[in-house]
PDB file of C-alpha atoms in Angstrom:
ATOM      1  CA  MET A  18       0.000   0.000   0.000  1.00  0.00           C
ATOM      2  CA  ALA A  19       1.393   3.383  -1.024  1.00  0.00           C
ATOM      3  CA  GLY A  20       1.978   6.030   1.620  1.00  0.00           C
ATOM      4  CA  PRO A  21       2.453   6.097   5.395  1.00  0.00           C
ATOM      5  CA  THR A  22       1.770   2.957   7.412  1.00  0.00           C
ATOM      6  CA  THR A  23       0.182   2.489  10.818  1.00  0.00           C
ATOM      7  CA  LYS A  24       3.699   2.028  12.197  1.00  0.00           C
ATOM      8  CA  PHE A  25       4.742   5.398  10.739  1.00  0.00           C
ATOM      9  CA  TRP A  26       1.936   7.236  12.523  1.00  0.00           C
ATOM     10  CA  GLN A  27       2.336   5.224  15.740  1.00  0.00           C
ATOM     11  CA  GLU A  28       5.979   6.297  15.935  1.00  0.00           C
ATOM     12  CA  ARG A  29       5.027   9.944  15.388  1.00  0.00           C
ATOM     13  CA  PHE A  30       2.683   9.849  18.371  1.00  0.00           C
ATOM     14  CA  GLU A  31       5.106   7.902  20.556  1.00  0.00           C
ATOM     15  CA  LYS A  32       7.933  10.351  19.784  1.00  0.00           C
ATOM     16  CA  LYS A  33       5.552  13.327  20.095  1.00  0.00           C
ATOM     17  CA  GLU A  34       6.410  14.356  16.538  1.00  0.00           C
ATOM     18  CA  THR A  35       2.931  15.713  15.871  1.00  0.00           C
ATOM     19  CA  ARG A  36       3.542  19.230  14.602  1.00  0.00           C
ATOM     20  CA  TRP A  37       0.149  19.224  12.896  1.00  0.00           C
ATOM     21  CA  ASP A  38      -1.548  19.097  16.308  1.00  0.00           C
ATOM     22  CA  ARG A  39      -2.670  22.588  17.361  1.00  0.00           C
ATOM     23  CA  GLY A  40      -3.340  21.444  20.911  1.00  0.00           C
ATOM     24  CA  ALA A  41      -6.907  22.695  20.497  1.00  0.00           C
ATOM     25  CA  PRO A  42      -9.822  22.321  18.078  1.00  0.00           C
ATOM     26  CA  ASN A  43      -9.390  23.749  14.598  1.00  0.00           C
ATOM     27  CA  PRO A  44     -10.514  27.418  14.653  1.00  0.00           C
ATOM     28  CA  GLN A  45     -12.656  26.829  11.575  1.00  0.00           C
ATOM     29  CA  LEU A  46     -14.611  24.109  13.370  1.00  0.00           C
ATOM     30  CA  LEU A  47     -15.233  26.559  16.204  1.00  0.00           C
ATOM     31  CA  ALA A  48     -16.365  29.194  13.692  1.00  0.00           C
ATOM     32  CA  TRP A  49     -18.817  26.776  12.080  1.00  0.00           C
ATOM     33  CA  LEU A  50     -20.148  25.773  15.495  1.00  0.00           C
ATOM     34  CA  ASP A  51     -20.370  29.278  16.930  1.00  0.00           C
ATOM     35  CA  SER A  52     -22.176  30.591  13.834  1.00  0.00           C
ATOM     36  CA  GLY A  53     -24.739  27.786  13.987  1.00  0.00           C
ATOM     37  CA  ALA A  54     -23.778  26.532  10.516  1.00  0.00           C
ATOM     38  CA  LEU A  55     -22.913  23.131  11.991  1.00  0.00           C
ATOM     39  CA  GLN A  56     -25.517  21.965  14.491  1.00  0.00           C
ATOM     40  CA  PRO A  57     -25.764  18.804  16.649  1.00  0.00           C
ATOM     41  CA  CYS A  58     -26.188  15.655  14.593  1.00  0.00           C
ATOM     42  CA  ARG A  59     -24.628  12.251  14.046  1.00  0.00           C
ATOM     43  CA  ILE A  60     -21.116  13.045  12.782  1.00  0.00           C
ATOM     44  CA  ALA A  61     -17.899  11.168  11.921  1.00  0.00           C
ATOM     45  CA  VAL A  62     -14.371  12.492  12.383  1.00  0.00           C
ATOM     46  CA  PRO A  63     -12.007  10.323  10.295  1.00  0.00           C
ATOM     47  CA  GLY A  64      -8.322  10.477  11.214  1.00  0.00           C
ATOM     48  CA  CYS A  65      -9.245  11.994  14.571  1.00  0.00           C
ATOM     49  CA  GLY A  66      -5.634  12.096  15.836  1.00  0.00           C
ATOM     50  CA  GLY A  67      -5.393  13.701  19.255  1.00  0.00           C
ATOM     51  CA  GLY A  68      -9.154  13.999  19.547  1.00  0.00           C
ATOM     52  CA  TRP A  69      -9.569  17.753  19.991  1.00  0.00           C
ATOM     53  CA  GLU A  70     -12.394  18.007  17.471  1.00  0.00           C
ATOM     54  CA  VAL A  71     -14.076  14.827  18.748  1.00  0.00           C
ATOM     55  CA  ALA A  72     -14.114  16.265  22.255  1.00  0.00           C
ATOM     56  CA  GLU A  73     -15.398  19.674  21.129  1.00  0.00           C
ATOM     57  CA  LEU A  74     -18.227  18.137  19.133  1.00  0.00           C
ATOM     58  CA  ALA A  75     -19.167  15.841  22.021  1.00  0.00           C
ATOM     59  CA  ARG A  76     -19.157  18.838  24.372  1.00  0.00           C
ATOM     60  CA  ARG A  77     -21.640  20.579  22.101  1.00  0.00           C
ATOM     61  CA  GLY A  78     -24.117  17.736  22.008  1.00  0.00           C
ATOM     62  CA  PHE A  79     -23.148  15.870  18.832  1.00  0.00           C
ATOM     63  CA  GLU A  80     -23.292  12.085  18.493  1.00  0.00           C
ATOM     64  CA  VAL A  81     -19.657  11.650  17.469  1.00  0.00           C
ATOM     65  CA  THR A  82     -17.702   8.744  16.019  1.00  0.00           C
ATOM     66  CA  GLY A  83     -13.945   9.317  15.910  1.00  0.00           C
ATOM     67  CA  LEU A  84     -11.911   7.049  13.644  1.00  0.00           C
ATOM     68  CA  ASP A  85      -8.186   6.382  13.489  1.00  0.00           C
ATOM     69  CA  TYR A  86      -6.141   3.316  12.599  1.00  0.00           C
ATOM     70  CA  THR A  87      -3.264   4.277  14.903  1.00  0.00           C
ATOM     71  CA  PRO A  88      -3.527   2.785  18.421  1.00  0.00           C
ATOM     72  CA  ALA A  89      -1.796   5.794  20.007  1.00  0.00           C
ATOM     73  CA  ALA A  90      -4.260   8.231  18.421  1.00  0.00           C
ATOM     74  CA  VAL A  91      -7.239   6.188  19.598  1.00  0.00           C
ATOM     75  CA  ALA A  92      -5.805   6.019  23.124  1.00  0.00           C
ATOM     76  CA  LYS A  93      -5.083   9.749  23.173  1.00  0.00           C
ATOM     77  CA  THR A  94      -8.610  10.611  22.037  1.00  0.00           C
ATOM     78  CA  ARG A  95     -10.177   8.340  24.641  1.00  0.00           C
ATOM     79  CA  THR A  96      -7.962   9.801  27.374  1.00  0.00           C
ATOM     80  CA  LEU A  97      -9.034  13.331  26.418  1.00  0.00           C
ATOM     81  CA  LEU A  98     -12.706  12.372  26.486  1.00  0.00           C
ATOM     82  CA  ASP A  99     -12.354  10.642  29.848  1.00  0.00           C
ATOM     83  CA  ALA A 100     -10.528  13.636  31.324  1.00  0.00           C
ATOM     84  CA  GLU A 101     -13.445  15.896  30.396  1.00  0.00           C
ATOM     85  CA  SER A 102     -16.198  13.337  31.190  1.00  0.00           C
ATOM     86  CA  LEU A 103     -17.371  13.423  27.575  1.00  0.00           C
ATOM     87  CA  LYS A 104     -18.927  10.604  25.579  1.00  0.00           C
ATOM     88  CA  ALA A 105     -18.117   9.651  21.988  1.00  0.00           C
ATOM     89  CA  GLU A 106     -17.488   6.462  20.078  1.00  0.00           C
ATOM     90  CA  VAL A 107     -13.803   6.072  19.199  1.00  0.00           C
ATOM     91  CA  VAL A 108     -13.030   3.292  16.736  1.00  0.00           C
ATOM     92  CA  GLN A 109      -9.662   1.927  15.672  1.00  0.00           C
ATOM     93  CA  ALA A 110     -10.267   1.283  11.977  1.00  0.00           C
ATOM     94  CA  ASP A 111      -8.911   1.873   8.496  1.00  0.00           C
ATOM     95  CA  VAL A 112     -11.062   4.520   6.841  1.00  0.00           C
ATOM     96  CA  LEU A 113     -10.592   2.787   3.481  1.00  0.00           C
ATOM     97  CA  SER A 114     -12.540  -0.245   4.676  1.00  0.00           C
ATOM     98  CA  TYR A 115     -14.638   0.976   7.649  1.00  0.00           C
ATOM     99  CA  GLN A 116     -18.410   0.763   7.283  1.00  0.00           C
ATOM    100  CA  PRO A 117     -20.720   2.405   9.857  1.00  0.00           C
ATOM    101  CA  GLY A 118     -23.744   0.634  11.253  1.00  0.00           C
ATOM    102  CA  GLN A 119     -25.895   3.532  10.046  1.00  0.00           C
ATOM    103  CA  ALA A 120     -25.303   6.524   7.819  1.00  0.00           C
ATOM    104  CA  PHE A 121     -24.016   9.832   9.193  1.00  0.00           C
ATOM    105  CA  ASP A 122     -25.602  13.267   8.962  1.00  0.00           C
ATOM    106  CA  ALA A 123     -22.168  14.856   8.559  1.00  0.00           C
ATOM    107  CA  VAL A 124     -18.459  14.133   8.248  1.00  0.00           C
ATOM    108  CA  TYR A 125     -15.774  16.508   9.508  1.00  0.00           C
ATOM    109  CA  GLU A 126     -12.741  16.008   7.243  1.00  0.00           C
ATOM    110  CA  GLN A 127      -9.691  17.850   8.495  1.00  0.00           C
ATOM    111  CA  THR A 128      -6.484  15.832   8.509  1.00  0.00           C
ATOM    112  CA  CYS A 129      -7.383  12.453   7.054  1.00  0.00           C
ATOM    113  CA  LEU A 130      -7.350  13.100   3.307  1.00  0.00           C
ATOM    114  CA  CYS A 131      -4.009  14.924   3.370  1.00  0.00           C
ATOM    115  CA  ALA A 132      -2.480  12.030   5.346  1.00  0.00           C
ATOM    116  CA  ILE A 133      -3.549   9.405   2.794  1.00  0.00           C
ATOM    117  CA  HIS A 134      -1.376   8.813  -0.279  1.00  0.00           C
ATOM    118  CA  PRO A 135      -3.150  10.195  -3.392  1.00  0.00           C
ATOM    119  CA  ASP A 136      -3.279   6.677  -4.858  1.00  0.00           C
ATOM    120  CA  HIS A 137      -6.049   6.013  -2.312  1.00  0.00           C
ATOM    121  CA  TRP A 138      -7.968   9.283  -2.553  1.00  0.00           C
ATOM    122  CA  PHE A 139     -10.620   8.012  -4.936  1.00  0.00           C
ATOM    123  CA  GLN A 140     -11.354   5.040  -2.671  1.00  0.00           C
ATOM    124  CA  TYR A 141     -11.575   7.356   0.336  1.00  0.00           C
ATOM    125  CA  SER A 142     -13.904   9.790  -1.426  1.00  0.00           C
ATOM    126  CA  LYS A 143     -16.247   6.915  -2.283  1.00  0.00           C
ATOM    127  CA  GLN A 144     -16.157   5.828   1.348  1.00  0.00           C
ATOM    128  CA  LEU A 145     -17.271   9.280   2.489  1.00  0.00           C
ATOM    129  CA  GLN A 146     -20.084   9.222  -0.029  1.00  0.00           C
ATOM    130  CA  ARG A 147     -21.241   5.839   1.304  1.00  0.00           C
ATOM    131  CA  TRP A 148     -21.031   6.973   4.924  1.00  0.00           C
ATOM    132  CA  LEU A 149     -23.270  10.001   4.416  1.00  0.00           C
ATOM    133  CA  LYS A 150     -27.015  10.210   4.016  1.00  0.00           C
ATOM    134  CA  PRO A 151     -28.331  11.944   0.890  1.00  0.00           C
ATOM    135  CA  GLU A 152     -28.209  15.741   1.376  1.00  0.00           C
ATOM    136  CA  ALA A 153     -25.786  15.294   4.291  1.00  0.00           C
ATOM    137  CA  SER A 154     -22.740  17.543   4.651  1.00  0.00           C
ATOM    138  CA  LEU A 155     -19.002  17.067   4.311  1.00  0.00           C
ATOM    139  CA  TRP A 156     -17.313  19.819   6.312  1.00  0.00           C
ATOM    140  CA  ALA A 157     -13.890  19.856   4.704  1.00  0.00           C
ATOM    141  CA  LEU A 158     -10.556  21.538   5.315  1.00  0.00           C
ATOM    142  CA  PHE A 159      -8.383  20.872   2.270  1.00  0.00           C
ATOM    143  CA  MET A 160      -4.675  21.124   3.097  1.00  0.00           C
ATOM    144  CA  GLN A 161      -2.657  23.417   0.846  1.00  0.00           C
ATOM    145  CA  ALA A 162       0.935  22.139   0.994  1.00  0.00           C
ATOM    146  CA  ILE A 163       2.458  23.100  -2.349  1.00  0.00           C
ATOM    147  CA  ARG A 164       6.004  21.845  -2.862  1.00  0.00           C
ATOM    148  CA  PRO A 165       8.271  22.927  -5.763  1.00  0.00           C
ATOM    149  CA  ALA A 166       9.219  19.345  -6.610  1.00  0.00           C
ATOM    150  CA  ALA A 167       5.561  18.543  -7.162  1.00  0.00           C
ATOM    151  CA  SER A 168       4.855  21.338  -9.645  1.00  0.00           C
ATOM    152  CA  GLU A 169       8.279  21.202 -11.318  1.00  0.00           C
ATOM    153  CA  GLU A 170       8.962  17.465 -11.438  1.00  0.00           C
ATOM    154  CA  GLY A 171       5.637  15.794 -10.687  1.00  0.00           C
ATOM    155  CA  LEU A 172       6.809  14.213  -7.445  1.00  0.00           C
ATOM    156  CA  ILE A 173       4.213  13.199  -4.859  1.00  0.00           C
ATOM    157  CA  GLU A 174       5.495  14.415  -1.505  1.00  0.00           C
ATOM    158  CA  GLY A 175       3.924  14.152   1.908  1.00  0.00           C
ATOM    159  CA  PRO A 176       2.343  13.774   4.308  1.00  0.00           C
ATOM    160  CA  PRO A 177       0.743  16.194   4.348  1.00  0.00           C
ATOM    161  CA  TYR A 178      -0.147  15.780   0.686  1.00  0.00           C
ATOM    162  CA  HIS A 179      -1.235  18.859  -1.210  1.00  0.00           C
ATOM    163  CA  CYS A 180      -5.005  18.850  -1.745  1.00  0.00           C
ATOM    164  CA  ASP A 181      -5.148  21.022  -4.855  1.00  0.00           C
ATOM    165  CA  ILE A 182      -8.634  22.488  -5.197  1.00  0.00           C
ATOM    166  CA  ASN A 183      -8.893  21.409  -8.851  1.00  0.00           C
ATOM    167  CA  ALA A 184      -8.084  17.842  -7.833  1.00  0.00           C
ATOM    168  CA  MET A 185     -10.661  18.097  -5.051  1.00  0.00           C
ATOM    169  CA  ARG A 186     -13.339  19.173  -7.529  1.00  0.00           C
ATOM    170  CA  ALA A 187     -12.548  16.110  -9.630  1.00  0.00           C
ATOM    171  CA  LEU A 188     -12.478  13.856  -6.574  1.00  0.00           C
ATOM    172  CA  PHE A 189     -15.764  15.128  -5.129  1.00  0.00           C
ATOM    173  CA  ALA A 190     -17.343  15.731  -8.502  1.00  0.00           C
ATOM    174  CA  GLN A 191     -20.748  17.045  -9.458  1.00  0.00           C
ATOM    175  CA  PRO A 192     -23.492  15.883  -9.644  1.00  0.00           C
ATOM    176  CA  ASP A 193     -22.639  13.614  -6.699  1.00  0.00           C
ATOM    177  CA  TRP A 194     -21.522  16.623  -4.636  1.00  0.00           C
ATOM    178  CA  ALA A 195     -22.752  20.223  -4.554  1.00  0.00           C
ATOM    179  CA  TRP A 196     -19.989  22.821  -4.237  1.00  0.00           C
ATOM    180  CA  PRO A 197     -20.280  26.352  -2.849  1.00  0.00           C
ATOM    181  CA  GLU A 198     -18.922  29.251  -4.870  1.00  0.00           C
ATOM    182  CA  PRO A 199     -15.369  30.406  -4.017  1.00  0.00           C
ATOM    183  CA  PRO A 200     -13.572  32.120  -2.427  1.00  0.00           C
ATOM    184  CA  TYR A 201     -13.204  29.724   0.492  1.00  0.00           C
ATOM    185  CA  ALA A 202     -12.081  30.531   4.019  1.00  0.00           C
ATOM    186  CA  ARG A 203      -8.289  30.367   4.421  1.00  0.00           C
ATOM    187  CA  VAL A 204      -7.253  28.754   7.705  1.00  0.00           C
ATOM    188  CA  PRO A 205      -3.604  29.167   8.810  1.00  0.00           C
ATOM    189  CA  HIS A 206      -1.873  25.971   9.898  1.00  0.00           C
ATOM    190  CA  PRO A 207       1.079  25.603  12.323  1.00  0.00           C
ATOM    191  CA  VAL A 208       3.312  23.816   9.776  1.00  0.00           C
ATOM    192  CA  LEU A 209       3.693  26.723   7.339  1.00  0.00           C
ATOM    193  CA  VAL A 210       0.775  25.715   5.133  1.00  0.00           C
ATOM    194  CA  HIS A 211      -2.918  26.554   5.190  1.00  0.00           C
ATOM    195  CA  GLU A 212      -6.285  24.918   4.695  1.00  0.00           C
ATOM    196  CA  LEU A 213      -9.236  25.889   2.519  1.00  0.00           C
ATOM    197  CA  ALA A 214     -12.506  25.404   4.373  1.00  0.00           C
ATOM    198  CA  LEU A 215     -15.823  24.622   2.726  1.00  0.00           C
ATOM    199  CA  ARG A 216     -19.008  22.610   3.038  1.00  0.00           C
ATOM    200  CA  LEU A 217     -19.938  20.057   0.381  1.00  0.00           C
ATOM    201  CA  ILE A 218     -23.410  18.521   0.114  1.00  0.00           C
ATOM    202  CA  ARG A 219     -23.687  14.828  -0.737  1.00  0.00           C
ATOM    203  CA  ARG A 220     -26.400  14.413  -3.378  1.00  0.00           C
TER     204      ARG A 220
END
């Protein structure tokens, strides 16, 4: 399988080499919540990592399922929830094969897509489509991590992998997904990149 392995991510957590971790929920998630755009529902958080977003959603009354295939990430998320007396389902699973018992009203996609090798993006996008109910929402933060070797030589470098917005439009294509008009919110990231934030509707 192309791209990072479970062992790769496990070692990052064990060595505390998690520069992508803000130590708090993503500010864009907070903006969506505070504005009322994203309201309590049954929601999945694939690649939940340290669990900040899982905990925040649980705190605000969502029925949350956090997913990660790295044991250390699952343990960290559960520890955070326990420390704050919050309830959420945390599942150790590969997002490329996981199937929920029932469809979700929403998916919060922040760090999972950019951590998966592009060879597997199409499979992952189809998984998200299967997980969601018709007219449900994908709240997405697409990582912008442009590297010169990619544009000049065609190399695929990451993680994080660059989620070019043109590639995203092909991946989550109409008519299966409804896209909002740009421009999209630009969210600064601690590792000298940024994310583009938008809401897609699963048709």
